[in-house]
Tab-separated table of N, CA, C and O in Angstrom:
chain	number	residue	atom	x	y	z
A	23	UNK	N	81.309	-38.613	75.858
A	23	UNK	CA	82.287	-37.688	75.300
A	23	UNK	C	82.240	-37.806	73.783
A	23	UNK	O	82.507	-38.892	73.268
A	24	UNK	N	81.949	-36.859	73.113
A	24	UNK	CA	82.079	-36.500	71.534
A	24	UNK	C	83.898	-36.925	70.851
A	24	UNK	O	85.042	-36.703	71.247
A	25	UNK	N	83.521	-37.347	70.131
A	25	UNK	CA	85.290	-37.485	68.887
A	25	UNK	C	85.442	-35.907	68.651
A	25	UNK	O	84.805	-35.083	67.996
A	26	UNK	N	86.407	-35.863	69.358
A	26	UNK	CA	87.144	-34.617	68.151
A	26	UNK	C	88.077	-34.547	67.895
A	26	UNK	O	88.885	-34.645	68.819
A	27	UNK	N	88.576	-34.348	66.592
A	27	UNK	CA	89.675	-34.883	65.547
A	27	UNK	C	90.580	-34.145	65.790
A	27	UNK	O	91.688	-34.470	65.365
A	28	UNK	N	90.433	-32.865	66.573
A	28	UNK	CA	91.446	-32.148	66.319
A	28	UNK	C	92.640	-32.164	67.793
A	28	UNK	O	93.710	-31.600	68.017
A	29	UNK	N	91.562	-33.350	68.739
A	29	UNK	CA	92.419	-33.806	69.715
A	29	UNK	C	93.148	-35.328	69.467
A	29	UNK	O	93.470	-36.216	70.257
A	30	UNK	N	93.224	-35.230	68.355
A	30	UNK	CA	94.095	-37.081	68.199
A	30	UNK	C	95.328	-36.864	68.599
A	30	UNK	O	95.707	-35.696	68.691
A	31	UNK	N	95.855	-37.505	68.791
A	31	UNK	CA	97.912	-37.324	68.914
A	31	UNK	C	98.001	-38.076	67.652
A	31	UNK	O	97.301	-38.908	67.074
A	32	UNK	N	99.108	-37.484	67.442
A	32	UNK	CA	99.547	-38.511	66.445
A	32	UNK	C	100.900	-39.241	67.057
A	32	UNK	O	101.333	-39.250	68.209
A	33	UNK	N	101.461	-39.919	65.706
A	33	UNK	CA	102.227	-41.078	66.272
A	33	UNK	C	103.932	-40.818	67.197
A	33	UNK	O	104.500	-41.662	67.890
A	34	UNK	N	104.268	-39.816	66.985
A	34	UNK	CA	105.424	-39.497	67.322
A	34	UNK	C	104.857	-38.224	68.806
A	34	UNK	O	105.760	-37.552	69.306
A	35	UNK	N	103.527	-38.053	69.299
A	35	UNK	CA	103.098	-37.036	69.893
A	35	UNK	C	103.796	-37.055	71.328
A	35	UNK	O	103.852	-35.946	71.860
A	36	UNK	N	104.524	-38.486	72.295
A	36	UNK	CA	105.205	-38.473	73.522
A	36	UNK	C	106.700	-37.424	73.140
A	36	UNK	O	107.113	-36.562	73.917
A	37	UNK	N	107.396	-37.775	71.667
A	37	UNK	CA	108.729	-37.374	71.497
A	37	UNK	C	108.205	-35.697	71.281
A	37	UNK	O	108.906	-34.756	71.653
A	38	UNK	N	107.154	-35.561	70.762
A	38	UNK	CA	106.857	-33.900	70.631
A	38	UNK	C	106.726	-33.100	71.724
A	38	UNK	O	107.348	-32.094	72.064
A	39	UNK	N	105.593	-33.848	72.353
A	39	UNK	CA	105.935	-33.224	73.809
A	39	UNK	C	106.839	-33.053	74.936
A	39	UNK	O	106.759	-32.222	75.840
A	40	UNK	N	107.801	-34.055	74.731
A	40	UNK	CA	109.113	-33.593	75.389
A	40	UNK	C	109.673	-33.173	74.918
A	40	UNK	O	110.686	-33.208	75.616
A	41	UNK	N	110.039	-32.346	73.533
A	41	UNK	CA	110.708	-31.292	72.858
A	41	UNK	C	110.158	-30.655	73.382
A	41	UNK	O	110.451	-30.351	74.538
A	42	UNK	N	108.873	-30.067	72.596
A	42	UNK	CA	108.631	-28.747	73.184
A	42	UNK	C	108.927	-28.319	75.197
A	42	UNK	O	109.398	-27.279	75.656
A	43	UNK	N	108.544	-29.287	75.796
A	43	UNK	CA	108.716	-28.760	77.296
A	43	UNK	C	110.343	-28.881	77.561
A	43	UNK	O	110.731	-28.270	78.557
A	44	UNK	N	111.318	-29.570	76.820
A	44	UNK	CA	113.198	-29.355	76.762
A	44	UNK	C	112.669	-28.107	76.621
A	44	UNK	O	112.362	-27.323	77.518
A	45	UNK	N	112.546	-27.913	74.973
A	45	UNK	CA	112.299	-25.873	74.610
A	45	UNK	C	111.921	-25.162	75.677
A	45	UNK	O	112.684	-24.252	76.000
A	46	UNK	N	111.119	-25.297	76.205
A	46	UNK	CA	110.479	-24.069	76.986
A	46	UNK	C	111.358	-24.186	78.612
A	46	UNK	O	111.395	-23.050	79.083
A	47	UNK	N	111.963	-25.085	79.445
A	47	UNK	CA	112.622	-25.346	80.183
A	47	UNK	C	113.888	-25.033	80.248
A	47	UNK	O	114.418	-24.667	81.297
A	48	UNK	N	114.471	-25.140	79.184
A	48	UNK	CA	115.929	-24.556	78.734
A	48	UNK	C	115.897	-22.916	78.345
A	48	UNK	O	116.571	-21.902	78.526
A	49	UNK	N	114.913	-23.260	77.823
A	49	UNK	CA	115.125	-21.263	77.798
A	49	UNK	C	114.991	-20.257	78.569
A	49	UNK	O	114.691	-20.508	79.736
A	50	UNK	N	115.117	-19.250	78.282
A	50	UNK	CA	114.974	-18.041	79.672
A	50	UNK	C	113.629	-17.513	79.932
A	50	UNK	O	113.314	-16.976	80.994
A	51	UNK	N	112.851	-17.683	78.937
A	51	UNK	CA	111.706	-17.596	78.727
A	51	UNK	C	110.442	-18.566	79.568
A	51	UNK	O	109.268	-18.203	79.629
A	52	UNK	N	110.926	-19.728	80.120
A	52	UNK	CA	110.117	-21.036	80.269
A	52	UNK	C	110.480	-20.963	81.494
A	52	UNK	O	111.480	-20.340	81.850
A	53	UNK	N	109.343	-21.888	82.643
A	53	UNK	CA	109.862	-22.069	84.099
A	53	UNK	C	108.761	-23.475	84.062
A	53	UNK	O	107.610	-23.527	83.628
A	54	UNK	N	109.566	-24.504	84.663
A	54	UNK	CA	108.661	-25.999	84.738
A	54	UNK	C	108.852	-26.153	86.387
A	54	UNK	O	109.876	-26.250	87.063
A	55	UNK	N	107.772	-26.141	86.667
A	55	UNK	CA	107.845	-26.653	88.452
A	55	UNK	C	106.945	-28.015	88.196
A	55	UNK	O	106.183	-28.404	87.311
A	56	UNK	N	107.523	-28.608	89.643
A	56	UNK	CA	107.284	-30.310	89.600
A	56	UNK	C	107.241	-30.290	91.135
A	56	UNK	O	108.048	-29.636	91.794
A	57	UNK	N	106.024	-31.219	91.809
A	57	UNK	CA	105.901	-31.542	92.559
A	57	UNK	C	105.936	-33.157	92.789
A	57	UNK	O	105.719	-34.003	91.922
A	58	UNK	N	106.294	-33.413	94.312
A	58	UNK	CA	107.296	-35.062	94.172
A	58	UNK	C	106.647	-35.226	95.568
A	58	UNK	O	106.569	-34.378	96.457
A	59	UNK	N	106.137	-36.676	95.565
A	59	UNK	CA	105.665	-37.220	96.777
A	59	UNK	C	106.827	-38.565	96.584
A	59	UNK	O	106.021	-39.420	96.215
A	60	UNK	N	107.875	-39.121	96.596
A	60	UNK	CA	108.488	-39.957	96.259
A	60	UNK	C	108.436	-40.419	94.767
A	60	UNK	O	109.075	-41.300	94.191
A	61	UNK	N	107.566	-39.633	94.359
A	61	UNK	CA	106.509	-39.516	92.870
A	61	UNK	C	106.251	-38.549	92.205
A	61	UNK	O	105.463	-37.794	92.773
A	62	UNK	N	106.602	-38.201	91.143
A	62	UNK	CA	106.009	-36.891	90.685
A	62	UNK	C	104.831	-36.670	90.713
A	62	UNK	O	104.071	-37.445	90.133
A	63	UNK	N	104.388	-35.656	91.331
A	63	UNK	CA	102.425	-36.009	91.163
A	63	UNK	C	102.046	-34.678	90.838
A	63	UNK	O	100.936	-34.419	91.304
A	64	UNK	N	102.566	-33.734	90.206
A	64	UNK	CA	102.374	-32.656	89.772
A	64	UNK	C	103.291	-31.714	89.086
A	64	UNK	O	104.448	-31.580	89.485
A	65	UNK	N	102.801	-31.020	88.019
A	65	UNK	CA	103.686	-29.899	87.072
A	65	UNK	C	102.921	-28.950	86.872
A	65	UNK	O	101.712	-29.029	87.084
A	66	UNK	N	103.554	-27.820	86.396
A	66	UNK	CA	103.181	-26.780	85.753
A	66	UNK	C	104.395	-26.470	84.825
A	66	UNK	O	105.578	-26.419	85.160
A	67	UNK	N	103.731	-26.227	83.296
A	67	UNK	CA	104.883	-25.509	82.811
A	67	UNK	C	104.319	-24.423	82.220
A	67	UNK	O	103.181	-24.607	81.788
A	68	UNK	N	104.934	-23.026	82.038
A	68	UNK	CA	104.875	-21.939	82.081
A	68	UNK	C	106.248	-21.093	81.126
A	68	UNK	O	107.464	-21.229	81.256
A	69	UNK	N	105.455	-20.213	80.167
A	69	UNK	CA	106.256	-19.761	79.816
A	69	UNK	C	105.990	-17.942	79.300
A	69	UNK	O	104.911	-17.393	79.522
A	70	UNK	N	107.126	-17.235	78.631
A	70	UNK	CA	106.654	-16.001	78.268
A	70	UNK	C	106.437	-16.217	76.774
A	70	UNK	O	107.413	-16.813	76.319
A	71	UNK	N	105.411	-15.923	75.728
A	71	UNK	CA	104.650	-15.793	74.504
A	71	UNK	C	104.833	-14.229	74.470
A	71	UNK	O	104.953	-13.381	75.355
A	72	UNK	N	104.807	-14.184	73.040
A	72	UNK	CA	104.586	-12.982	72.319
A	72	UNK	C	103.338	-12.979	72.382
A	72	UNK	O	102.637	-13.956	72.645
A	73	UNK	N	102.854	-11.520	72.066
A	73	UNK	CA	101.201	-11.527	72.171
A	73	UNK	C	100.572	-11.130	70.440
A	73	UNK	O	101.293	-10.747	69.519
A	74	UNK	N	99.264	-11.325	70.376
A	74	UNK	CA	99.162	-10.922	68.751
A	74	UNK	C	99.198	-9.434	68.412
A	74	UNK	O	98.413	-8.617	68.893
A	75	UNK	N	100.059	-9.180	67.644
A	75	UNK	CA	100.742	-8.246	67.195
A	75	UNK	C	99.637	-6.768	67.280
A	75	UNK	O	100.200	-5.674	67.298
A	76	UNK	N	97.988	-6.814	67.331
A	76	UNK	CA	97.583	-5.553	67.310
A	76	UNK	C	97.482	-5.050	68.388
A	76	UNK	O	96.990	-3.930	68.524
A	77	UNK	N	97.986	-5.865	69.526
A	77	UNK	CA	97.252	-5.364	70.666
A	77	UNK	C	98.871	-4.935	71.347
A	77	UNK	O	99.924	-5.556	71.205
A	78	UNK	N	98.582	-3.470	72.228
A	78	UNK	CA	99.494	-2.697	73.115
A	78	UNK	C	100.359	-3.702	73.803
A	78	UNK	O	101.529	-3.649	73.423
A	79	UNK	N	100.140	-4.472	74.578
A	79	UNK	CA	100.285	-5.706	75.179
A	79	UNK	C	101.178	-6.264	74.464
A	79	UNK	O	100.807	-6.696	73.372
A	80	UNK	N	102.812	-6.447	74.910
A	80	UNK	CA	103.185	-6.794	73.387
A	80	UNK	C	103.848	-8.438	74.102
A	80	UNK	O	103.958	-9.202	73.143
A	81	UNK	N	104.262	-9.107	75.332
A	81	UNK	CA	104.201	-9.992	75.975
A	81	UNK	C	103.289	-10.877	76.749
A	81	UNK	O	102.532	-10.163	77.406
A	82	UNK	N	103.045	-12.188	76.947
A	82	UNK	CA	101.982	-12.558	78.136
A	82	UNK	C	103.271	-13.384	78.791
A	82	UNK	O	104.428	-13.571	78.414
A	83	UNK	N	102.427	-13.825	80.071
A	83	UNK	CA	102.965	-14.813	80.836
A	83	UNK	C	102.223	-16.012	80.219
A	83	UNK	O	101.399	-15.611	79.397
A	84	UNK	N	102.242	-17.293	80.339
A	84	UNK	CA	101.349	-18.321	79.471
A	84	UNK	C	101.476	-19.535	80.482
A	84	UNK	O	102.436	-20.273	80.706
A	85	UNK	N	100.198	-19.506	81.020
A	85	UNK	CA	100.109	-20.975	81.394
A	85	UNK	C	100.105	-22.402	80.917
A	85	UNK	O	99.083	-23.065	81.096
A	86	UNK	N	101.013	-22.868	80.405
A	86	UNK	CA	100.789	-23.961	79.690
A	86	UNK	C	100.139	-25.322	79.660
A	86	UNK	O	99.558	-25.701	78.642
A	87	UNK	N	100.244	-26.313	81.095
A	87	UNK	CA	100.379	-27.676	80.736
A	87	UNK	C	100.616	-27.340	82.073
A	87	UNK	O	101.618	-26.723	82.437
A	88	UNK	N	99.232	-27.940	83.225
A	88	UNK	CA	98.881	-28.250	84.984
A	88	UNK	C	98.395	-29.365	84.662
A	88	UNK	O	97.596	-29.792	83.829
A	89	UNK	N	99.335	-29.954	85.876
A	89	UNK	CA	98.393	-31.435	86.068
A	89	UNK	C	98.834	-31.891	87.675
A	89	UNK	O	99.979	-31.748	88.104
A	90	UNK	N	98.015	-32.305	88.250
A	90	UNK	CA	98.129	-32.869	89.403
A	90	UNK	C	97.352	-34.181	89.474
A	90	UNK	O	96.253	-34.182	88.921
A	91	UNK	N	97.707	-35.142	89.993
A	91	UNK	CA	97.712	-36.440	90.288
A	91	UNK	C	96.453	-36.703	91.119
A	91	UNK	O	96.356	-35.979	92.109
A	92	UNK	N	95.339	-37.705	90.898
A	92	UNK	CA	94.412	-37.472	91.610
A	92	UNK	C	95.501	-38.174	92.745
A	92	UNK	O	96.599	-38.728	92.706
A	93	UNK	N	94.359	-37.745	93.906
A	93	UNK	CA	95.189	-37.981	95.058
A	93	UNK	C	95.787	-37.109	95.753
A	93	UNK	O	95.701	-37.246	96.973
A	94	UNK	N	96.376	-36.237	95.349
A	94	UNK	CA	96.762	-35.204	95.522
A	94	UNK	C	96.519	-33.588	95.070
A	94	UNK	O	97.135	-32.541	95.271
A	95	UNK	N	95.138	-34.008	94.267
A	95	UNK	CA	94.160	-32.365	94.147
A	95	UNK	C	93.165	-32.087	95.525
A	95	UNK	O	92.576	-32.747	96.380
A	96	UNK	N	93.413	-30.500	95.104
A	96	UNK	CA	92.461	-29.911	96.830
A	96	UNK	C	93.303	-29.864	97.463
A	96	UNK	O	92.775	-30.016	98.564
A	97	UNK	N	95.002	-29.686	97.743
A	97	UNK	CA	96.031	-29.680	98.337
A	97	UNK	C	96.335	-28.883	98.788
A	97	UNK	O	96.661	-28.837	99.974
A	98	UNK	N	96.343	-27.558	97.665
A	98	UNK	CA	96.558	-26.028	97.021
A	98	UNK	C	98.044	-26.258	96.517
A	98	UNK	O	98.923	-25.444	96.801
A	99	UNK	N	98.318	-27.479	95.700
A	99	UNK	CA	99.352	-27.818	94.704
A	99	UNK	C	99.095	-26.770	93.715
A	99	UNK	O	99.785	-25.775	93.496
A	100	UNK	N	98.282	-27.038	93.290
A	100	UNK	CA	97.821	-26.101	91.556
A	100	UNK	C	98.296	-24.659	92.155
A	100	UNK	O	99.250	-24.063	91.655
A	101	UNK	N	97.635	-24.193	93.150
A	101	UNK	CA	97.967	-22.414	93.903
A	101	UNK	C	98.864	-22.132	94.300
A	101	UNK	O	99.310	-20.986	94.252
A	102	UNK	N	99.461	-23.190	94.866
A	102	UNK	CA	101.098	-22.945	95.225
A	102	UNK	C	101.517	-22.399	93.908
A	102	UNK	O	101.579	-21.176	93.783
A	103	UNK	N	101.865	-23.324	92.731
A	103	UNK	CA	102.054	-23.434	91.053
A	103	UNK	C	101.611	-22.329	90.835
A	103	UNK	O	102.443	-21.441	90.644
A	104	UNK	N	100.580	-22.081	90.800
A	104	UNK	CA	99.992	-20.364	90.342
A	104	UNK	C	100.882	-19.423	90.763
A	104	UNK	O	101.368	-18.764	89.845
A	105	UNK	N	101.267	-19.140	91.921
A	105	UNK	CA	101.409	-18.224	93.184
A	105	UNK	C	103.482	-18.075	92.190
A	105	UNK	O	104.132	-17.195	91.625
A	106	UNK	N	103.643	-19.374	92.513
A	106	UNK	CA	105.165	-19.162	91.861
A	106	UNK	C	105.663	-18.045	90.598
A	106	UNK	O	106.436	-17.113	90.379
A	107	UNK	N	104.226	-19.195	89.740
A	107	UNK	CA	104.875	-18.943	88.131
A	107	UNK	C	104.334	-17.462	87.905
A	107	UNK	O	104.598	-16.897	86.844
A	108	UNK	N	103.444	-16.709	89.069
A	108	UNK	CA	102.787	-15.398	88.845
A	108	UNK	C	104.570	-14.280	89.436
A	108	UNK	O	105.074	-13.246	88.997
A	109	UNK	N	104.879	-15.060	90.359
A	109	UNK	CA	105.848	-14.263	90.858
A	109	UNK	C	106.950	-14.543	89.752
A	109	UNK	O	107.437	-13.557	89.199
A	110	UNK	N	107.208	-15.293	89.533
A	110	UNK	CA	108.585	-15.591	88.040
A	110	UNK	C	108.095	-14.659	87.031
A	110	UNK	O	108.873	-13.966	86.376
A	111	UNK	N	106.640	-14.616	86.863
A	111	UNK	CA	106.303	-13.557	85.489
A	111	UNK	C	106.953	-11.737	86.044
A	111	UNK	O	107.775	-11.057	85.430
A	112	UNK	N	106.300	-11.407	87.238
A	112	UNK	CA	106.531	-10.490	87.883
A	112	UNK	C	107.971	-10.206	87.703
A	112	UNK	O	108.253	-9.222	87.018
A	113	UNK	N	109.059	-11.012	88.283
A	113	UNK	CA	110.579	-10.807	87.881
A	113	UNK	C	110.750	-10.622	86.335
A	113	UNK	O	111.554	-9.764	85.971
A	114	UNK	N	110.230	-11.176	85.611
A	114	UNK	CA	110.395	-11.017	84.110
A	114	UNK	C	109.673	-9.977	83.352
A	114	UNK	O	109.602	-9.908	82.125
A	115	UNK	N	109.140	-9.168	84.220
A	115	UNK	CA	108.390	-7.600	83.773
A	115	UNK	C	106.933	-7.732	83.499
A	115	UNK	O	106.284	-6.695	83.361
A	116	UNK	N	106.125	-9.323	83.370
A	116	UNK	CA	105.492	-9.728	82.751
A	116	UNK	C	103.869	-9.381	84.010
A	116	UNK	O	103.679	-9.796	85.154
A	117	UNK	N	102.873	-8.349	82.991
A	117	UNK	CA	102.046	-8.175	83.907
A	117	UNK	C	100.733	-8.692	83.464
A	117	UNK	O	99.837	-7.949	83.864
A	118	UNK	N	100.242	-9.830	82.692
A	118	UNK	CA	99.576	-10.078	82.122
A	118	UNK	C	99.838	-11.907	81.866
A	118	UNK	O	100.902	-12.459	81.586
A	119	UNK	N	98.634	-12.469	82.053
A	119	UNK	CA	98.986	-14.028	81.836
A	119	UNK	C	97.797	-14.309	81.228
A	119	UNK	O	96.820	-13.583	81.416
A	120	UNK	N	97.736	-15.662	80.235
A	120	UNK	CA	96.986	-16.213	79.588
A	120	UNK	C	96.751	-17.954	80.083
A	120	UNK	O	97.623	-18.707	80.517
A	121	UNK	N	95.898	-18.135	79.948
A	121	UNK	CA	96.007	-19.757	80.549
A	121	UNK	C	95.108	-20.576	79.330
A	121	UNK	O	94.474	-19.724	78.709
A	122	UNK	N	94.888	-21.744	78.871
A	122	UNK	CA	94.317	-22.203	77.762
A	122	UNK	C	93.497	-23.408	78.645
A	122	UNK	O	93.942	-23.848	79.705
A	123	UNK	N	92.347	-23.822	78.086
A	123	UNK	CA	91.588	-24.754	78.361
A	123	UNK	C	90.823	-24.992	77.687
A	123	UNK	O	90.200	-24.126	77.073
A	124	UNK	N	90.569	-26.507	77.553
A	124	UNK	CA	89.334	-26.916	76.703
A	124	UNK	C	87.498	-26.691	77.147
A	124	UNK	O	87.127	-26.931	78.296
A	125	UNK	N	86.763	-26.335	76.340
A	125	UNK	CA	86.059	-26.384	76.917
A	125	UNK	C	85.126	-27.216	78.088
A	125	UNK	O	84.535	-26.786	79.080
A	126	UNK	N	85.225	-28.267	77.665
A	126	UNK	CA	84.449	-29.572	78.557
A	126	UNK	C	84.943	-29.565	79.547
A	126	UNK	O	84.206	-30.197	80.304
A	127	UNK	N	86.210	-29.055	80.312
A	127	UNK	CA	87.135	-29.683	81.216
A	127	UNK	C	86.605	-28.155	82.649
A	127	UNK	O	87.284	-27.275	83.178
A	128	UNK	N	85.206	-28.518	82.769
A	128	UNK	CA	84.600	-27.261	83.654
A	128	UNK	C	85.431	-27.495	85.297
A	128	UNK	O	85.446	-26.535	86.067
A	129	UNK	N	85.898	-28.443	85.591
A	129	UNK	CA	86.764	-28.471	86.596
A	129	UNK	C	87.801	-27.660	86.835
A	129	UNK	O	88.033	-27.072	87.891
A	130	UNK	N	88.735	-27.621	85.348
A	130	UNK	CA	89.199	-26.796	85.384
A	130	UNK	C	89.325	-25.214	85.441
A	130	UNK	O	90.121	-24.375	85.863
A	131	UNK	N	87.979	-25.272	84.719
A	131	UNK	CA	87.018	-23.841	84.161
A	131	UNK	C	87.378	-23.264	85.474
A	131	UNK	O	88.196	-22.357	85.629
A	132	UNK	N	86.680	-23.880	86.448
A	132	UNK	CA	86.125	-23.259	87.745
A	132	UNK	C	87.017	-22.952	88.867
A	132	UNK	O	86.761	-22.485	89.976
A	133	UNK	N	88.436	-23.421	88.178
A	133	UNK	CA	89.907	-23.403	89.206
A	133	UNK	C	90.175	-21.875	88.350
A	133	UNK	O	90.706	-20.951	88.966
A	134	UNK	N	89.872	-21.748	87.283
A	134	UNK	CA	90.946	-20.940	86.544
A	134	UNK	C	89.752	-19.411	86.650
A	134	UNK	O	90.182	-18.340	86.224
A	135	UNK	N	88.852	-19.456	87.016
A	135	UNK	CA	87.828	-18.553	86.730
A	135	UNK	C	87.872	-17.965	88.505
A	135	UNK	O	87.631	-16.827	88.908
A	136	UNK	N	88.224	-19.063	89.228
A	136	UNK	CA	88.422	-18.361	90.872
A	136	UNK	C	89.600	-17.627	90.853
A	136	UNK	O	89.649	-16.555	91.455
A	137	UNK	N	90.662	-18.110	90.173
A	137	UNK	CA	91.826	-17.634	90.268
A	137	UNK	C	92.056	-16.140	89.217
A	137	UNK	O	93.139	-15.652	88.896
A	138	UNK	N	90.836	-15.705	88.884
A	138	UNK	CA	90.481	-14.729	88.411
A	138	UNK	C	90.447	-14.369	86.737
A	138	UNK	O	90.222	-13.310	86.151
A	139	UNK	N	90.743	-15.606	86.292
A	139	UNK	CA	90.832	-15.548	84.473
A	139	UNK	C	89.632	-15.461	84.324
A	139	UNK	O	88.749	-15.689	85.150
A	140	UNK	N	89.502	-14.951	82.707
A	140	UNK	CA	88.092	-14.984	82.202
A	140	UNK	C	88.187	-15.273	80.620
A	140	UNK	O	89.270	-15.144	80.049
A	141	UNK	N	87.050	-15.661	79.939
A	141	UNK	CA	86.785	-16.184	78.696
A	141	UNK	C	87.407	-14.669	78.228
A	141	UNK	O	86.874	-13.643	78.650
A	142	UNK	N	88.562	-14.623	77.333
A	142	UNK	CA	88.632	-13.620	76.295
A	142	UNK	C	88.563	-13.590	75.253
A	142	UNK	O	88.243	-12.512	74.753
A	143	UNK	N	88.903	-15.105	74.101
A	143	UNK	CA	88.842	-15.183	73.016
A	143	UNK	C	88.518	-16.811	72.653
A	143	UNK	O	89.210	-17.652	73.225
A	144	UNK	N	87.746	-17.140	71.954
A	144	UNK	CA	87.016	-18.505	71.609
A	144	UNK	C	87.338	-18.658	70.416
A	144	UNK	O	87.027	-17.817	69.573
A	145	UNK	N	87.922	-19.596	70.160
A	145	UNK	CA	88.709	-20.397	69.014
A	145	UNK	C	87.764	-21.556	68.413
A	145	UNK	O	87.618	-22.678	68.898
A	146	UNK	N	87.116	-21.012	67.179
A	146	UNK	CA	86.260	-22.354	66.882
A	146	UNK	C	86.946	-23.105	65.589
A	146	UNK	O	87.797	-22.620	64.845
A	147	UNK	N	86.359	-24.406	65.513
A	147	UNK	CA	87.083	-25.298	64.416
A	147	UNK	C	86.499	-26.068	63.997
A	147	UNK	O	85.821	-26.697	64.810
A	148	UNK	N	86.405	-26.478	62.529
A	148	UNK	CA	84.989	-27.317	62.125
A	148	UNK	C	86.104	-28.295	60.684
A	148	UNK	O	86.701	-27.928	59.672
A	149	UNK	N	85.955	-29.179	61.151
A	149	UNK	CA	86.617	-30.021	59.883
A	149	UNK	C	85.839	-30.618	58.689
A	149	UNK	O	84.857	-31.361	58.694
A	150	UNK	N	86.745	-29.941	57.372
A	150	UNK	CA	85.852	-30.286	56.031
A	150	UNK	C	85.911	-31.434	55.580
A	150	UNK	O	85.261	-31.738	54.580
């Protein structure tokens, strides 16, 4: 695996990430599902984003932050999760979803590419 800088956490990065998922959970906008074997062994959090301003499209649905527990992938945890947060977008008018992934993480690639997403926009980054 290659360094890349622009995945470091920094030092306060556990307290950031539970802000932001309070934010998106508390609002009307956000939906966090959690799956529990006596254990949490799975989330999705999900929320509604503005979209960039040139395009007709003026909302997405946004997949944020899936994780399932090994042990419990190949379940259809993640599809259940899909299946929900597609129907919560649906109640919220929302006909359009975005999902984010790194590139290397082709496991995921290949969950998110069955489930019918596709490469739309590639974000490159080169540090000076």
């Amino acid at each position: 695996t290659r360094h890349i800088p622009f995945l470091e956490y920094n030092d306060n990065a556990i307290n950031s990430f539970r802000d932001f998922v309070k934010k998106q959970i508390y609002s009307k906008n956000g939906l966090l599902l959690v799956a529990e074997d006596f254990e949490l062994v799975g989330y999705l959090l999900s929320y509604i984003k503005p979209n960039i301003p040139i395009f007709k499209i003026k909302k997405l649905g946004h997949l944020s932050d899936l994780y399932i527990k090994k042990g419990y992938r190949k379940k259809g945890i993640a599809t259940k999760f899909r299946d929900i947060a597609f129907d919560w977008f649906k109640e919220q008018g929302i006909k359009h979803v975005s999902i984010s992934v790194y590139p290397e993480n082709n496991v995921a690639r290949k969950i998110y590419e069955k489930w019918g997403f596709f490469d739309f926009h590639i974000e490159m980054r080169k540090e000076l």
